[in-house]
Structures are given as structure tokens and as C-alpha cells.
mmCIF file of C-alpha atoms in Angstrom:
data_model
loop_
_atom_site.group_PDB
_atom_site.id
_atom_site.type_symbol
_atom_site.label_atom_id
_atom_site.label_comp_id
_atom_site.label_asym_id
_atom_site.label_seq_id
_atom_site.Cartn_x
_atom_site.Cartn_y
_atom_site.Cartn_z
ATOM 1 C CA MET Q 766 46.590 114.973 29.531
ATOM 2 C CA GLY Q 767 46.329 118.656 30.428
ATOM 3 C CA ALA Q 768 43.627 119.209 27.838
ATOM 4 C CA LEU Q 769 41.448 116.527 29.455
ATOM 5 C CA VAL Q 770 41.906 118.047 32.890
ATOM 6 C CA ILE Q 771 40.801 121.418 31.489
ATOM 7 C CA ALA Q 772 37.888 119.706 29.721
ATOM 8 C CA VAL Q 773 36.718 118.169 33.009
ATOM 9 C CA TYR Q 774 36.792 121.578 34.656
ATOM 10 C CA ALA Q 775 35.023 123.264 31.720
ATOM 11 C CA VAL Q 776 32.265 120.648 31.438
ATOM 12 C CA SER Q 777 31.855 120.549 35.234
ATOM 13 C CA THR Q 778 31.415 124.292 35.322
ATOM 14 C CA MET Q 779 28.970 124.253 32.417
ATOM 15 C CA VAL Q 780 26.818 121.524 33.980
ATOM 16 C CA ALA Q 781 26.947 123.204 37.406
ATOM 17 C CA VAL Q 782 25.761 126.503 35.930
ATOM 18 C CA LEU Q 783 22.969 124.782 34.022
ATOM 19 C CA GLY Q 784 22.013 122.839 37.113
ATOM 20 C CA LEU Q 785 21.982 125.942 39.276
ATOM 21 C CA TYR Q 786 19.792 127.713 36.728
ATOM 22 C CA ALA Q 787 17.363 124.783 36.710
ATOM 23 C CA VAL Q 788 17.230 124.663 40.500
ATOM 24 C CA ILE Q 789 16.650 128.414 40.802
ATOM 25 C CA ARG Q 790 13.917 128.313 38.163
ATOM 26 C CA ASN Q 791 12.361 125.188 39.780
ATOM 27 C CA LEU Q 792 12.820 123.122 36.602
ATOM 28 C CA SER Q 793 13.372 119.396 36.298
ATOM 29 C CA ALA Q 794 16.513 118.103 34.618
ATOM 30 C CA ASP Q 795 16.039 118.348 30.848
ATOM 31 C CA LEU Q 796 17.958 116.593 28.106
ATOM 32 C CA VAL Q 797 20.563 119.339 27.910
ATOM 33 C CA LEU Q 798 21.383 119.030 31.608
ATOM 34 C CA LEU Q 799 21.343 115.211 31.463
ATOM 35 C CA GLY Q 800 23.475 115.260 28.324
ATOM 36 C CA GLY Q 801 25.959 117.582 30.016
ATOM 37 C CA CYS Q 802 26.248 115.204 32.936
ATOM 38 C CA ALA Q 803 26.745 112.294 30.513
ATOM 39 C CA LEU Q 804 29.388 114.333 28.640
ATOM 40 C CA LEU Q 805 31.127 114.903 31.973
ATOM 41 C CA GLY Q 806 31.236 111.108 32.487
ATOM 42 C CA VAL Q 807 32.627 110.642 28.959
ATOM 43 C CA VAL Q 808 35.424 113.172 29.477
ATOM 44 C CA TRP Q 809 36.230 111.633 32.851
ATOM 45 C CA THR Q 810 36.345 108.158 31.252
ATOM 46 C CA LEU Q 811 38.648 109.429 28.493
ATOM 47 C CA GLU Q 812 40.982 110.805 31.151
ATOM 48 C CA GLY Q 813 41.006 107.386 32.809
ATOM 49 C CA LEU Q 814 41.722 105.645 29.544
ATOM 50 C CA VAL Q 815 44.651 107.942 28.814
ATOM 51 C CA LEU Q 816 46.067 107.207 32.253
ATOM 52 C CA LEU Q 817 45.504 103.490 31.792
ATOM 53 C CA GLY Q 818 47.255 103.610 28.405
ATOM 54 C CA ARG Q 819 50.144 105.400 30.014
ATOM 55 C CA ASP Q 820 50.391 102.753 32.720
ATOM 56 C CA LEU Q 821 50.145 99.916 30.202
ATOM 57 C CA GLY Q 822 52.795 101.609 28.045
ATOM 58 C CA GLY Q 823 55.394 101.299 30.773
ATOM 59 C CA GLY Q 824 54.567 104.232 33.002
ATOM 60 C CA VAL Q 825 55.147 103.787 36.706
ATOM 61 C CA ASP Q 826 52.029 103.979 38.829
ATOM 62 C CA PRO Q 827 53.026 104.248 42.487
ATOM 63 C CA ASP Q 828 49.458 103.965 43.856
ATOM 64 C CA PRO Q 829 47.013 102.455 41.393
ATOM 65 C CA VAL Q 830 44.288 101.942 44.012
ATOM 66 C CA THR Q 831 43.945 105.638 44.705
ATOM 67 C CA LEU Q 832 44.072 106.582 41.041
ATOM 68 C CA TYR Q 833 41.628 104.072 39.653
ATOM 69 C CA GLY Q 834 39.393 104.339 42.741
ATOM 70 C CA TYR Q 835 38.986 108.049 42.074
ATOM 71 C CA LEU Q 836 38.416 107.472 38.359
ATOM 72 C CA LEU Q 837 35.793 104.777 39.034
ATOM 73 C CA THR Q 838 34.101 107.052 41.581
ATOM 74 C CA GLY Q 839 33.877 109.813 39.021
ATOM 75 C CA VAL Q 840 32.350 107.558 36.389
ATOM 76 C CA MET Q 841 29.810 106.160 38.879
ATOM 77 C CA LEU Q 842 28.938 109.702 40.002
ATOM 78 C CA ALA Q 843 28.156 110.708 36.442
ATOM 79 C CA VAL Q 844 25.991 107.622 35.924
ATOM 80 C CA ALA Q 845 24.200 108.310 39.211
ATOM 81 C CA GLY Q 846 23.625 111.939 38.289
ATOM 82 C CA VAL Q 847 22.003 111.044 34.981
ATOM 83 C CA TRP Q 848 19.915 108.347 36.647
ATOM 84 C CA VAL Q 849 18.636 110.581 39.450
ATOM 85 C CA GLY Q 850 18.072 113.499 37.074
ATOM 86 C CA LEU Q 851 16.111 111.256 34.749
ATOM 87 C CA TRP Q 852 13.862 109.679 37.374
ATOM 88 C CA GLU Q 853 13.414 112.561 39.813
ATOM 89 C CA ARG Q 854 11.137 114.874 37.845
ATOM 90 C CA SER Q 855 11.397 117.856 40.161
ATOM 91 C CA ARG Q 856 14.062 120.433 40.823
ATOM 92 C CA PHE Q 857 15.720 117.894 43.092
ATOM 93 C CA GLY Q 858 16.822 115.961 40.040
ATOM 94 C CA SER Q 859 18.511 119.109 38.760
ATOM 95 C CA ALA Q 860 20.048 119.614 42.196
ATOM 96 C CA ALA Q 861 21.465 116.120 42.110
ATOM 97 C CA VAL Q 862 23.129 116.840 38.757
ATOM 98 C CA LEU Q 863 24.454 120.150 40.156
ATOM 99 C CA ILE Q 864 25.958 118.307 43.116
ATOM 100 C CA VAL Q 865 27.527 115.713 40.844
ATOM 101 C CA ALA Q 866 29.135 118.429 38.669
ATOM 102 C CA VAL Q 867 30.595 120.235 41.671
ATOM 103 C CA THR Q 868 31.831 116.956 43.170
ATOM 104 C CA MET Q 869 33.509 115.967 39.899
ATOM 105 C CA ALA Q 870 35.360 119.290 39.789
ATOM 106 C CA VAL Q 871 36.529 118.770 43.380
ATOM 107 C CA LEU Q 872 37.617 115.196 42.600
ATOM 108 C CA GLN Q 873 39.615 116.500 39.614
ATOM 109 C CA MET Q 874 41.224 119.150 41.817
ATOM 110 C CA ARG Q 875 42.132 116.691 44.601
ATOM 111 C CA LEU Q 876 43.343 113.873 42.357
ATOM 112 C CA PRO Q 877 46.864 115.249 41.676
ATOM 113 C CA GLN Q 878 47.138 116.295 45.302
ATOM 114 C CA ILE Q 879 46.317 112.841 46.716
ATOM 115 C CA TRP Q 880 47.679 110.573 44.020
ATOM 116 C CA ALA Q 881 51.465 110.363 44.288
ATOM 117 C CA GLY Q 882 51.945 109.828 40.549
ATOM 118 C CA GLY Q 883 50.729 113.240 39.576
ATOM 119 C CA PHE Q 884 49.971 114.194 35.953
ATOM 120 C CA ALA Q 885 53.444 115.263 34.881
#
């Protein structure tokens, strides 16, 4: 589980740096930036599947609404980031992907603080 948390942070940082570069250079979101945002969604989904497998395997989940609400929000953010980046062909599409990446990192940081189950 710890590796997936680190992967979310790493991919979020990578996508945020690429997005910031694109915004500064006044570039639209290219396939690398959109692919990074999609990869962020995949890593986030894998983290959710691992937690779901743990819960189905007999783990105790004290607050499933908070946990799976956060996980669903992260997946939908990644989808929205790719969609906006694809259809907004200005630097604002890149800015949307940048905002998604930063928001996903903050969601990952806040999840163990808010969710009573923690990751231990």
C-alpha cells in the first residue's frame, strides 16, 4: 500500500511540473500531459482496488463512505482533467490538468488524516 501512496505523490508531482511548464510556455495539453493525468487516475484506481480487496478480505473499514467517496472523487478528477485538457486547446487546458494533479496530491495527503481506518 505504501508503494501506491508514493506512486500517487510521484505521478502527481510529475504531472504538476509538466502542467506548470505548459502553462508558463503558453502550450496546450499534449499527449504526454494527458497521458500523465490518465496515469495518475490509473494509480489512484489501483490504490482503491487494493483497499477494496483488503476490505473484502476481512479488513475492518470503520468509515467506508469517506474512503470510497475520496477514491471516487480522485478517479473523477483524473477523468475530468483529461477531458478538459483534451477539449480546451489553450493553456487553460494545461492549467486544468495542473490543478487536477495538485488536488490529487492534496487528496492523498488528507485521506489518512480524515479516514479513521488509516493505511496501517
